[in-house]
Amino acid sequence: MTVNDDSFTNWKNREEIAESMIPIIGKLHRERDVTVLLHSRSLVNKSVVSILKTHRFARQIAGEELSVTDTLPFLQALTTLDLGPSQIDIGMLAATYQADDRGLSVAEFTAGAVVGATGANKIERGEGRDVVLYGFGRIGRLVARLLIEKAGSGNGLRLRAIVVRGGGEADLVKRASLLRRDSIHGQFQGTITVDEATSTIVANGNEIKVIYANDPSEVDYTAYGINDAILIDNTGKWRDREGLSKHLRPGIDKVVLTAPGKGDVPNIVHGVNHDTIKPDEQILSCASCTTNAIVPPLKAMADEYGVLRGHVETVHSFTNDQNLLDNYHKADRRGRSAPLNMVITETGAASAVAKALPDLKAPITGSSIRVPVPDVSIAILSLRLGRETTREEVLEYLRDVSLNSPLKRQIDFTTAPDAVSMDFVGSRHASIVDAGATKVDGDNAILYLWYDNEFGYSCQVIRVVQHVSGVEYPTYPVPMS
């Protein structure tokens, strides 16, 4: 047998193992609301090849490839436990088991590592929480996809309605089509049907009422059987407490804005300050995509090295508020053709850092350039540190943060030498550290942070909504602080 034959046989064996994992992962998700992760990446509804690629990706961050033969025993061990709703990282289980010296079996170790999610300790599943989307543009549709994907047993977040302005003939069909097909993010994973008689979109069995209204005051959500719901405002039309309070109608309990909030509206970056949300707070903001991209690594660097000052330059994909061709625009420069120009514009991300990291006293400045790409941006974060360090030390620290810290869902890490923006379409992290581009000279560090300003941000929004709704399930093994 040749070497090539050996490689092919090994691949087919791993395919067979990955195939056996799919029904286990699916059953845990549907019946117990358990999401199986691999180094923070969900394996739910993934194909055989996707599962194998996710295992291989671990090589970039952990130094060696993780095999399905390593993780399958931990997945099998989970099926024997009385698990409650949770997120369980089998990559972390495999890594921590390898470092454990107690001589435990895989089953014994797994039971101990996830004890907080089993038996008397487990979270009891509630009746779910209604969610309403106000607006159905780029972020609204991606948030809808995520809510449908995470429906699980139906006891978590439930997308019940979408509120939009009437768009004329075949409006419902056109909106459903935009949900079904996306030029950047691809086809919707599942089935979508439309019932025009009841103004309903059915996506993977989720019945979503489409409500037509020109103003929040026109809607009584209880008339649609919606109660105690979280409303996600994707329009950005109202940014302060007074404006967003218009959404607090019958049936709506909380309002989450997918844009930077103004005035005293809390700006939340999940992973950094979501635990500061007061239980009785009804209105909050998820800040901007750029704020979500820079704040987690900024916090990580401040915690380890201290930060005396910083500047962020964002090279940002064009957005829907720019013009396709030169035309009048109320903002400076944004009236010039977005697909044809680099456009200097302002960013509020730097000033928003103070809201998310009030203990960071370092001045942070920022500016932005819109460029002719449709998605994925990069933030260049230039920092003056509190102590001198080396490039190798910074990269090893950030790699470890991406794997083992409470920020591992926010910060990703890549060593790919030829990475470009399109490689990060669909990333679920708030930002991805580009190891090859990182520069360190004494107490000066420059981080290059990729981020999918559409999908990665939408994932952050969902995390905030899960937190305030009480269905943000704990992750095991517990990340080290």
Tab-separated table of C-alpha atoms in Angstrom:
chain	number	residue	atom	x	y	z
A	1	MET	CA	0.000	0.000	0.000
A	2	THR	CA	1.317	3.445	-0.911
A	3	VAL	CA	1.533	6.460	1.370
A	4	ASN	CA	-1.338	8.024	-0.577
A	5	ASP	CA	-3.458	4.955	0.080
A	6	ASP	CA	-2.669	5.214	3.783
A	7	SER	CA	-3.762	8.876	3.806
A	8	PHE	CA	-6.968	8.084	1.956
A	9	THR	CA	-7.816	5.195	4.279
A	10	ASN	CA	-7.198	7.414	7.283
A	11	TRP	CA	-9.478	10.084	5.818
A	12	LYS	CA	-12.277	7.584	5.185
A	13	ASN	CA	-11.970	6.281	8.748
A	14	ARG	CA	-12.255	9.789	10.139
A	15	GLU	CA	-15.225	10.475	7.880
A	16	GLU	CA	-16.963	7.431	9.346
A	17	ILE	CA	-16.283	8.620	12.906
A	18	ALA	CA	-17.508	12.157	12.133
A	19	GLU	CA	-20.635	10.683	10.567
A	20	SER	CA	-21.331	8.772	13.786
A	21	MET	CA	-21.014	12.016	15.767
A	22	ILE	CA	-23.769	13.859	13.882
A	23	PRO	CA	-26.819	12.045	15.366
A	24	ILE	CA	-25.356	12.294	18.881
A	25	ILE	CA	-24.779	16.032	18.522
A	26	GLY	CA	-28.247	16.529	17.032
A	27	LYS	CA	-30.036	14.539	19.718
A	28	LEU	CA	-28.275	16.390	22.532
A	29	HIS	CA	-29.274	19.696	20.963
A	30	ARG	CA	-32.905	18.836	20.205
A	31	GLU	CA	-33.767	16.910	23.350
A	32	ARG	CA	-31.595	18.487	26.051
A	33	ASP	CA	-30.663	21.937	24.711
A	34	VAL	CA	-26.993	20.983	24.818
A	35	THR	CA	-24.803	22.677	22.218
A	36	VAL	CA	-21.639	20.721	21.456
A	37	LEU	CA	-18.656	22.958	20.703
A	38	LEU	CA	-15.112	22.400	19.525
A	39	HIS	CA	-12.852	25.200	20.701
A	40	SER	CA	-15.859	27.556	20.832
A	41	ARG	CA	-17.144	26.485	17.392
A	42	SER	CA	-20.569	24.889	17.341
A	43	LEU	CA	-20.832	21.419	15.789
A	44	VAL	CA	-24.626	21.528	15.660
A	45	ASN	CA	-26.093	20.978	12.165
A	46	LYS	CA	-22.623	20.608	10.649
A	47	SER	CA	-21.714	18.218	7.846
A	48	VAL	CA	-19.119	15.461	8.052
A	49	VAL	CA	-16.546	17.582	6.221
A	50	SER	CA	-17.332	20.645	8.386
A	51	ILE	CA	-16.735	18.607	11.546
A	52	LEU	CA	-13.402	17.361	10.194
A	53	LYS	CA	-12.356	20.866	9.093
A	54	THR	CA	-13.208	22.248	12.523
A	55	HIS	CA	-11.015	19.613	14.129
A	56	ARG	CA	-8.201	20.428	11.712
A	57	PHE	CA	-8.500	24.148	12.404
A	58	ALA	CA	-7.412	23.455	15.979
A	59	ARG	CA	-3.926	22.966	14.525
A	60	GLN	CA	-3.688	26.693	13.839
A	61	ILE	CA	-4.345	27.669	17.408
A	62	ALA	CA	-3.301	24.662	19.490
A	63	GLY	CA	-0.218	23.746	17.465
A	64	GLU	CA	-1.415	20.312	16.399
A	65	GLU	CA	-4.442	18.849	14.676
A	66	LEU	CA	-7.225	17.496	16.866
A	67	SER	CA	-8.631	14.175	15.679
A	68	VAL	CA	-12.215	12.950	15.875
A	69	THR	CA	-10.759	9.816	17.472
A	70	ASP	CA	-9.722	12.067	20.378
A	71	THR	CA	-13.079	13.777	20.832
A	72	LEU	CA	-15.585	10.983	20.093
A	73	PRO	CA	-15.080	9.257	23.506
A	74	PHE	CA	-16.004	12.504	25.286
A	75	LEU	CA	-19.082	12.930	23.118
A	76	GLN	CA	-20.131	9.367	23.883
A	77	ALA	CA	-19.567	9.973	27.594
A	78	LEU	CA	-21.967	12.943	27.472
A	79	THR	CA	-24.800	10.692	26.308
A	80	THR	CA	-24.625	8.726	29.571
A	81	LEU	CA	-25.103	11.814	31.769
A	82	ASP	CA	-28.262	13.508	33.002
A	83	LEU	CA	-27.472	16.780	31.251
A	84	GLY	CA	-29.393	20.019	31.402
A	85	PRO	CA	-29.191	23.004	29.011
A	86	SER	CA	-25.545	23.915	28.474
A	87	GLN	CA	-22.713	24.371	26.015
A	88	ILE	CA	-20.045	21.706	26.202
A	89	ASP	CA	-16.691	22.059	24.460
A	90	ILE	CA	-15.363	18.598	23.601
A	91	GLY	CA	-12.134	20.151	22.316
A	92	MET	CA	-11.507	21.642	25.732
A	93	LEU	CA	-12.481	18.357	27.402
A	94	ALA	CA	-9.905	16.500	25.302
A	95	ALA	CA	-7.197	19.102	25.989
A	96	THR	CA	-7.769	19.277	29.753
A	97	TYR	CA	-8.022	15.479	30.022
A	98	GLN	CA	-4.634	15.122	28.358
A	99	ALA	CA	-3.123	17.451	30.961
A	100	ASP	CA	-4.862	15.724	33.893
A	101	ASP	CA	-2.723	13.366	35.967
A	102	ARG	CA	-5.349	11.722	38.178
A	103	GLY	CA	-5.626	8.580	36.090
A	104	LEU	CA	-9.368	8.939	35.514
A	105	SER	CA	-11.244	7.257	32.697
A	106	VAL	CA	-12.767	9.465	29.987
A	107	ALA	CA	-16.229	8.855	31.469
A	108	GLU	CA	-15.108	9.764	35.003
A	109	PHE	CA	-13.255	12.871	33.866
A	110	THR	CA	-16.154	14.065	31.694
A	111	ALA	CA	-18.672	13.598	34.508
A	112	GLY	CA	-16.535	15.721	36.800
A	113	ALA	CA	-15.814	18.426	34.232
A	114	VAL	CA	-19.511	19.010	33.444
A	115	VAL	CA	-20.935	18.320	36.909
A	116	GLY	CA	-22.500	21.789	36.966
A	117	ALA	CA	-24.774	20.773	34.090
A	118	THR	CA	-25.942	17.445	35.494
A	119	GLY	CA	-28.377	16.046	38.030
A	120	ALA	CA	-29.494	18.418	40.758
A	121	ASN	CA	-27.116	21.119	39.456
A	122	LYS	CA	-28.576	21.379	35.972
A	123	ILE	CA	-30.648	24.293	34.751
A	124	GLU	CA	-34.280	23.426	34.301
A	125	ARG	CA	-35.643	24.305	30.902
A	126	GLY	CA	-38.261	27.039	30.893
A	127	GLU	CA	-40.980	27.766	28.393
A	128	GLY	CA	-38.786	29.810	26.096
A	129	ARG	CA	-38.695	33.531	25.422
A	130	ASP	CA	-40.454	35.340	22.593
A	131	VAL	CA	-38.319	37.530	20.317
A	132	VAL	CA	-39.515	40.216	17.893
A	133	LEU	CA	-37.378	41.776	15.161
A	134	TYR	CA	-38.191	45.398	14.376
A	135	GLY	CA	-36.700	45.884	10.941
A	136	PHE	CA	-35.488	43.181	8.571
A	137	GLY	CA	-32.355	44.464	6.838
A	138	ARG	CA	-28.848	42.971	6.752
A	139	ILE	CA	-28.480	42.472	10.519
A	140	GLY	CA	-32.139	41.599	11.043
A	141	ARG	CA	-32.034	38.730	8.567
A	142	LEU	CA	-28.787	37.328	9.966
A	143	VAL	CA	-30.155	37.526	13.508
A	144	ALA	CA	-33.257	35.703	12.230
A	145	ARG	CA	-31.069	32.940	10.776
A	146	LEU	CA	-29.262	32.566	14.089
A	147	LEU	CA	-32.476	32.476	16.122
A	148	ILE	CA	-33.898	29.767	13.848
A	149	GLU	CA	-30.643	27.802	13.964
A	150	LYS	CA	-30.580	27.914	17.773
A	151	ALA	CA	-34.231	26.936	18.274
A	152	GLY	CA	-33.140	23.579	19.715
A	153	SER	CA	-35.966	21.999	21.692
A	154	GLY	CA	-37.983	25.226	21.465
A	155	ASN	CA	-37.336	26.136	25.093
A	156	GLY	CA	-34.878	28.932	24.366
A	157	LEU	CA	-35.343	31.998	22.193
A	158	ARG	CA	-38.319	31.863	19.819
A	159	LEU	CA	-38.565	34.247	16.885
A	160	ARG	CA	-42.258	35.066	16.859
A	161	ALA	CA	-42.597	38.149	14.667
A	162	ILE	CA	-40.935	40.623	12.338
A	163	VAL	CA	-42.167	44.212	12.071
A	164	VAL	CA	-41.615	46.048	8.785
A	165	ARG	CA	-43.116	48.847	6.734
A	166	GLY	CA	-45.384	47.695	3.930
A	167	GLY	CA	-43.532	47.324	0.673
A	168	GLY	CA	-46.265	46.775	-1.846
A	169	GLU	CA	-47.137	43.800	-4.013
A	170	ALA	CA	-45.523	40.437	-3.143
A	171	ASP	CA	-43.829	42.066	-0.137
A	172	LEU	CA	-43.906	38.898	1.981
A	173	VAL	CA	-42.521	36.715	-0.821
A	174	LYS	CA	-39.674	39.146	-1.456
A	175	ARG	CA	-38.724	39.338	2.219
A	176	ALA	CA	-38.789	35.549	2.508
A	177	SER	CA	-36.584	35.318	-0.576
A	178	LEU	CA	-34.026	37.678	0.974
A	179	LEU	CA	-33.971	35.442	4.048
A	180	ARG	CA	-33.586	32.348	1.873
A	181	ARG	CA	-30.724	33.627	-0.316
A	182	ASP	CA	-27.866	35.955	0.548
A	183	SER	CA	-25.151	37.047	-1.877
A	184	ILE	CA	-22.516	37.063	0.869
A	185	HIS	CA	-23.659	34.527	3.447
A	186	GLY	CA	-25.122	31.964	1.082
A	187	GLN	CA	-28.276	29.900	1.204
A	188	PHE	CA	-30.405	29.547	4.321
A	189	GLN	CA	-29.756	26.145	5.891
A	190	GLY	CA	-33.238	24.663	5.810
A	191	THR	CA	-36.652	25.258	4.302
A	192	ILE	CA	-38.731	28.414	4.056
A	193	THR	CA	-42.373	28.650	3.038
A	194	VAL	CA	-44.728	31.612	2.889
A	195	ASP	CA	-48.401	31.851	3.862
A	196	GLU	CA	-49.607	35.144	2.453
A	197	ALA	CA	-53.132	34.612	3.802
A	198	THR	CA	-51.862	34.740	7.397
A	199	SER	CA	-48.818	36.940	6.671
A	200	THR	CA	-46.508	34.239	7.997
A	201	ILE	CA	-43.064	32.958	7.085
A	202	VAL	CA	-42.371	29.386	8.214
A	203	ALA	CA	-38.634	28.684	8.515
A	204	ASN	CA	-37.600	25.200	9.646
A	205	GLY	CA	-40.980	24.863	11.341
A	206	ASN	CA	-40.746	28.241	13.105
A	207	GLU	CA	-43.871	30.286	12.392
A	208	ILE	CA	-42.875	33.932	12.108
A	209	LYS	CA	-45.627	36.529	11.871
A	210	VAL	CA	-44.846	39.480	9.615
A	211	ILE	CA	-46.469	42.603	11.041
A	212	TYR	CA	-46.762	45.754	8.953
A	213	ALA	CA	-46.479	49.044	10.824
A	214	ASN	CA	-45.032	52.507	10.269
A	215	ASP	CA	-44.443	53.244	13.939
A	216	PRO	CA	-44.080	51.226	17.175
A	217	SER	CA	-47.256	52.801	18.559
A	218	GLU	CA	-49.327	50.930	15.949
A	219	VAL	CA	-48.581	47.444	17.305
A	220	ASP	CA	-50.191	45.515	20.165
A	221	TYR	CA	-48.074	42.363	20.283
A	222	THR	CA	-50.407	40.562	22.664
A	223	ALA	CA	-52.937	40.450	19.827
A	224	TYR	CA	-50.533	37.985	18.162
A	225	GLY	CA	-50.043	35.883	21.285
A	226	ILE	CA	-46.662	37.485	22.005
A	227	ASN	CA	-45.858	38.172	25.651
A	228	ASP	CA	-42.848	39.206	27.730
A	229	ALA	CA	-40.849	39.455	24.505
A	230	ILE	CA	-37.434	40.895	23.744
A	231	LEU	CA	-37.619	43.279	20.796
A	232	ILE	CA	-34.464	43.717	18.701
A	233	ASP	CA	-34.477	47.055	16.882
A	234	ASN	CA	-32.430	46.703	13.690
A	235	THR	CA	-33.470	50.013	12.155
A	236	GLY	CA	-31.207	52.368	14.105
A	237	LYS	CA	-33.921	55.000	13.768
A	238	TRP	CA	-34.132	55.483	17.543
A	239	ARG	CA	-30.908	55.513	19.530
A	240	ASP	CA	-31.748	57.141	22.868
A	241	ARG	CA	-33.903	55.976	25.754
A	242	GLU	CA	-36.829	58.202	24.852
A	243	GLY	CA	-37.010	56.931	21.282
A	244	LEU	CA	-36.437	53.264	22.107
A	245	SER	CA	-39.068	53.422	24.856
A	246	LYS	CA	-41.677	53.652	22.100
A	247	HIS	CA	-41.174	49.909	21.634
A	248	LEU	CA	-42.295	49.123	25.190
A	249	ARG	CA	-45.775	48.210	24.068
A	250	PRO	CA	-48.115	45.475	25.320
A	251	GLY	CA	-46.221	42.193	24.909
A	252	ILE	CA	-42.708	43.727	24.913
A	253	ASP	CA	-40.544	43.520	28.046
A	254	LYS	CA	-37.086	44.581	26.808
A	255	VAL	CA	-35.583	46.417	23.825
A	256	VAL	CA	-32.144	45.644	22.371
A	257	LEU	CA	-30.652	48.061	19.828
A	258	THR	CA	-28.230	46.824	17.134
A	259	ALA	CA	-26.400	50.147	16.919
A	260	PRO	CA	-24.538	52.377	19.385
A	261	GLY	CA	-26.885	53.779	22.020
A	262	LYS	CA	-26.922	57.428	22.975
A	263	GLY	CA	-27.269	59.152	26.317
A	264	ASP	CA	-27.690	56.794	29.261
A	265	VAL	CA	-28.481	53.712	27.154
A	266	PRO	CA	-26.011	50.974	28.256
A	267	ASN	CA	-23.660	49.913	25.447
A	268	ILE	CA	-22.978	46.211	25.916
A	269	VAL	CA	-20.143	44.157	24.444
A	270	HIS	CA	-20.804	40.544	25.297
A	271	GLY	CA	-17.871	38.912	27.056
A	272	VAL	CA	-16.677	42.228	28.461
A	273	ASN	CA	-19.479	44.025	30.311
A	274	HIS	CA	-22.660	41.974	29.804
A	275	ASP	CA	-22.610	41.046	33.477
A	276	THR	CA	-23.219	44.721	34.350
A	277	ILE	CA	-26.732	44.681	32.884
A	278	LYS	CA	-29.212	45.344	35.670
A	279	PRO	CA	-32.073	42.829	35.877
A	280	ASP	CA	-34.665	45.606	35.607
A	281	GLU	CA	-32.973	47.352	32.643
A	282	GLN	CA	-35.433	47.408	29.779
A	283	ILE	CA	-33.407	49.241	27.140
A	284	LEU	CA	-29.858	48.509	26.054
A	285	SER	CA	-27.564	48.668	23.031
A	286	CYS	CA	-25.152	46.117	21.548
A	287	ALA	CA	-22.854	48.992	20.482
A	288	SER	CA	-21.330	48.818	16.979
A	289	CYS	CA	-19.622	45.998	15.105
A	290	THR	CA	-16.287	47.833	15.384
A	291	THR	CA	-16.695	48.420	19.119
A	292	ASN	CA	-17.348	44.701	19.533
A	293	ALA	CA	-14.246	43.952	17.455
A	294	ILE	CA	-11.791	46.129	19.385
A	295	VAL	CA	-13.021	46.051	22.990
A	296	PRO	CA	-12.366	42.339	23.781
A	297	PRO	CA	-8.717	42.328	22.580
A	298	LEU	CA	-8.232	45.774	24.127
A	299	LYS	CA	-9.431	44.382	27.465
A	300	ALA	CA	-7.189	41.345	27.074
A	301	MET	CA	-4.139	43.533	26.412
A	302	ALA	CA	-5.000	45.922	29.241
A	303	ASP	CA	-5.401	43.043	31.705
A	304	GLU	CA	-1.978	41.586	30.881
A	305	TYR	CA	0.190	44.546	29.899
A	306	GLY	CA	-1.676	47.701	30.799
A	307	VAL	CA	-2.582	50.230	28.109
A	308	LEU	CA	-1.474	53.857	28.325
A	309	ARG	CA	-3.040	55.059	25.078
A	310	GLY	CA	-4.236	53.726	21.764
A	311	HIS	CA	-5.506	54.469	18.284
A	312	VAL	CA	-7.777	52.340	16.129
A	313	GLU	CA	-7.946	52.674	12.363
A	314	THR	CA	-10.772	50.661	10.845
A	315	VAL	CA	-10.731	49.635	7.216
A	316	HIS	CA	-14.423	48.915	6.880
A	317	SER	CA	-16.524	47.310	4.168
A	318	PHE	CA	-19.119	49.601	2.632
A	319	THR	CA	-22.614	49.551	4.110
A	320	ASN	CA	-26.159	50.172	2.969
A	321	ASP	CA	-26.190	53.808	4.122
A	322	GLN	CA	-23.711	54.720	1.364
A	323	ASN	CA	-24.624	55.395	-2.240
A	324	LEU	CA	-23.956	52.960	-5.082
A	325	LEU	CA	-23.268	55.933	-7.376
A	326	ASP	CA	-22.446	59.539	-6.565
A	327	ASN	CA	-25.560	61.221	-5.202
A	328	TYR	CA	-26.709	63.492	-2.436
A	329	HIS	CA	-26.083	62.224	1.117
A	330	LYS	CA	-26.559	64.128	4.349
A	331	ALA	CA	-23.126	62.987	5.588
A	332	ASP	CA	-19.817	64.213	4.199
A	333	ARG	CA	-18.179	61.933	1.615
A	334	ARG	CA	-20.694	59.087	1.989
A	335	GLY	CA	-22.553	60.388	-1.047
A	336	ARG	CA	-19.647	59.248	-3.248
A	337	SER	CA	-19.915	55.843	-4.911
A	338	ALA	CA	-19.230	53.102	-2.345
A	339	PRO	CA	-18.099	50.369	-4.796
A	340	LEU	CA	-15.687	52.713	-6.565
A	341	ASN	CA	-13.978	54.642	-3.779
A	342	MET	CA	-12.153	54.485	-0.500
A	343	VAL	CA	-14.146	56.854	1.691
A	344	ILE	CA	-12.775	58.522	4.804
A	345	THR	CA	-15.468	58.701	7.458
A	346	GLU	CA	-15.923	58.939	11.185
A	347	THR	CA	-16.252	56.128	13.721
A	348	GLY	CA	-17.676	56.319	17.198
A	349	ALA	CA	-16.011	53.066	18.213
A	350	ALA	CA	-13.098	54.679	20.024
A	351	SER	CA	-15.302	56.898	22.183
A	352	ALA	CA	-17.598	53.929	22.839
A	353	VAL	CA	-14.725	52.091	24.519
A	354	ALA	CA	-15.249	54.224	27.625
A	355	LYS	CA	-18.790	52.893	28.028
A	356	ALA	CA	-17.760	49.259	27.733
A	357	LEU	CA	-14.469	49.592	29.654
A	358	PRO	CA	-14.985	52.384	32.183
A	359	ASP	CA	-11.939	51.299	34.207
A	360	LEU	CA	-9.642	51.840	31.225
A	361	LYS	CA	-8.432	55.411	31.629
A	362	ALA	CA	-6.165	55.396	28.567
A	363	PRO	CA	-7.192	57.793	25.780
A	364	ILE	CA	-8.298	55.912	22.666
A	365	THR	CA	-8.687	57.708	19.345
A	366	GLY	CA	-10.121	56.360	16.116
A	367	SER	CA	-10.896	56.919	12.463
A	368	SER	CA	-12.309	54.864	9.617
A	369	ILE	CA	-12.024	54.280	5.891
A	370	ARG	CA	-14.837	52.597	3.974
A	371	VAL	CA	-13.496	50.400	1.163
A	372	PRO	CA	-15.091	48.639	-1.842
A	373	VAL	CA	-15.716	45.202	-0.306
A	374	PRO	CA	-19.223	44.062	0.746
A	375	ASP	CA	-18.377	42.418	4.079
A	376	VAL	CA	-15.545	41.797	6.572
A	377	SER	CA	-13.481	44.652	7.947
A	378	ILE	CA	-10.186	44.998	9.766
A	379	ALA	CA	-9.340	47.118	12.800
A	380	ILE	CA	-5.706	48.146	13.226
A	381	LEU	CA	-5.255	48.680	16.960
A	382	SER	CA	-2.077	50.570	17.848
A	383	LEU	CA	-1.287	50.507	21.575
A	384	ARG	CA	1.232	52.019	23.957
A	385	LEU	CA	1.595	49.364	26.638
A	386	GLY	CA	2.344	49.678	30.331
A	387	ARG	CA	5.439	47.509	30.011
A	388	GLU	CA	7.801	46.240	27.360
A	389	THR	CA	7.217	42.842	25.805
A	390	THR	CA	7.978	40.805	22.698
A	391	ARG	CA	5.990	39.779	19.645
A	392	GLU	CA	6.304	36.125	20.612
A	393	GLU	CA	4.972	36.761	24.106
A	394	VAL	CA	1.994	38.774	22.855
A	395	LEU	CA	1.063	36.154	20.261
A	396	GLU	CA	1.314	33.289	22.734
A	397	TYR	CA	-0.819	35.242	25.197
A	398	LEU	CA	-3.529	36.087	22.645
A	399	ARG	CA	-3.516	32.517	21.326
A	400	ASP	CA	-4.129	31.295	24.865
A	401	VAL	CA	-6.876	33.900	25.373
A	402	SER	CA	-8.619	32.643	22.232
A	403	LEU	CA	-8.524	29.069	23.539
A	404	ASN	CA	-8.895	29.165	27.285
A	405	SER	CA	-10.214	32.481	28.570
A	406	PRO	CA	-13.749	33.807	29.168
A	407	LEU	CA	-13.187	35.846	25.975
A	408	LYS	CA	-12.725	32.801	23.736
A	409	ARG	CA	-16.114	33.300	22.052
A	410	GLN	CA	-15.156	36.895	21.251
A	411	ILE	CA	-11.500	36.539	20.216
A	412	ASP	CA	-10.286	34.154	17.527
A	413	PHE	CA	-6.727	33.653	16.316
A	414	THR	CA	-5.267	32.774	12.925
A	415	THR	CA	-1.751	31.958	11.801
A	416	ALA	CA	-2.732	31.522	8.134
A	417	PRO	CA	0.053	33.260	6.151
A	418	ASP	CA	-2.169	34.210	3.208
A	419	ALA	CA	-5.380	35.186	5.036
A	420	VAL	CA	-7.537	37.818	3.341
A	421	SER	CA	-10.872	39.393	4.209
A	422	MET	CA	-13.178	36.903	2.468
A	423	ASP	CA	-11.699	34.090	4.564
A	424	PHE	CA	-13.583	35.453	7.565
A	425	VAL	CA	-17.085	35.671	6.113
A	426	GLY	CA	-19.290	33.766	8.540
A	427	SER	CA	-16.932	34.044	11.511
A	428	ARG	CA	-18.880	33.914	14.764
A	429	HIS	CA	-16.211	35.725	16.745
A	430	ALA	CA	-16.207	39.456	17.430
A	431	SER	CA	-12.660	39.689	16.062
A	432	ILE	CA	-9.829	37.504	14.801
A	433	VAL	CA	-6.204	38.270	15.669
A	434	ASP	CA	-3.976	37.996	12.580
A	435	ALA	CA	-0.758	36.560	14.033
A	436	GLY	CA	1.305	37.161	10.902
A	437	ALA	CA	0.530	40.876	10.805
A	438	THR	CA	1.082	41.567	14.532
A	439	LYS	CA	3.904	43.995	15.320
A	440	VAL	CA	5.546	44.561	18.709
A	441	ASP	CA	8.458	46.845	19.536
A	442	GLY	CA	9.160	47.277	23.220
A	443	ASP	CA	6.081	48.912	24.716
A	444	ASN	CA	4.389	49.478	21.341
A	445	ALA	CA	2.049	46.855	19.894
A	446	ILE	CA	-0.021	46.894	16.696
A	447	LEU	CA	-2.782	44.299	16.381
A	448	TYR	CA	-4.583	43.558	13.126
A	449	LEU	CA	-8.110	42.391	13.927
A	450	TRP	CA	-10.373	40.952	11.234
A	451	TYR	CA	-14.113	40.902	11.842
A	452	ASP	CA	-17.227	39.938	9.943
A	453	ASN	CA	-19.041	43.184	10.622
A	454	GLU	CA	-22.359	41.519	9.709
A	455	PHE	CA	-22.372	37.929	10.966
A	456	GLY	CA	-19.836	38.150	13.795
A	457	TYR	CA	-21.684	41.175	15.144
A	458	SER	CA	-25.042	39.380	14.829
A	459	CYS	CA	-23.618	36.551	16.947
A	460	GLN	CA	-22.693	39.080	19.629
A	461	VAL	CA	-26.244	40.464	19.522
A	462	ILE	CA	-27.675	36.974	20.028
A	463	ARG	CA	-25.351	36.392	22.997
A	464	VAL	CA	-26.600	39.571	24.664
A	465	VAL	CA	-30.225	38.602	24.016
A	466	GLN	CA	-29.603	35.123	25.430
A	467	HIS	CA	-28.070	36.699	28.528
A	468	VAL	CA	-30.918	39.105	29.270
A	469	SER	CA	-33.530	36.445	28.515
A	470	GLY	CA	-32.087	33.953	30.974
A	471	VAL	CA	-31.275	31.330	28.319
A	472	GLU	CA	-27.537	31.959	28.075
A	473	TYR	CA	-26.515	28.494	29.101
A	474	PRO	CA	-23.203	27.931	30.918
A	475	THR	CA	-20.172	26.521	29.087
A	476	TYR	CA	-18.189	23.512	30.271
A	477	PRO	CA	-15.399	22.951	31.052
A	478	VAL	CA	-15.425	26.357	32.742
A	479	PRO	CA	-12.873	28.671	31.041
A	480	MET	CA	-9.985	29.782	33.204
A	481	SER	CA	-10.095	33.426	34.267
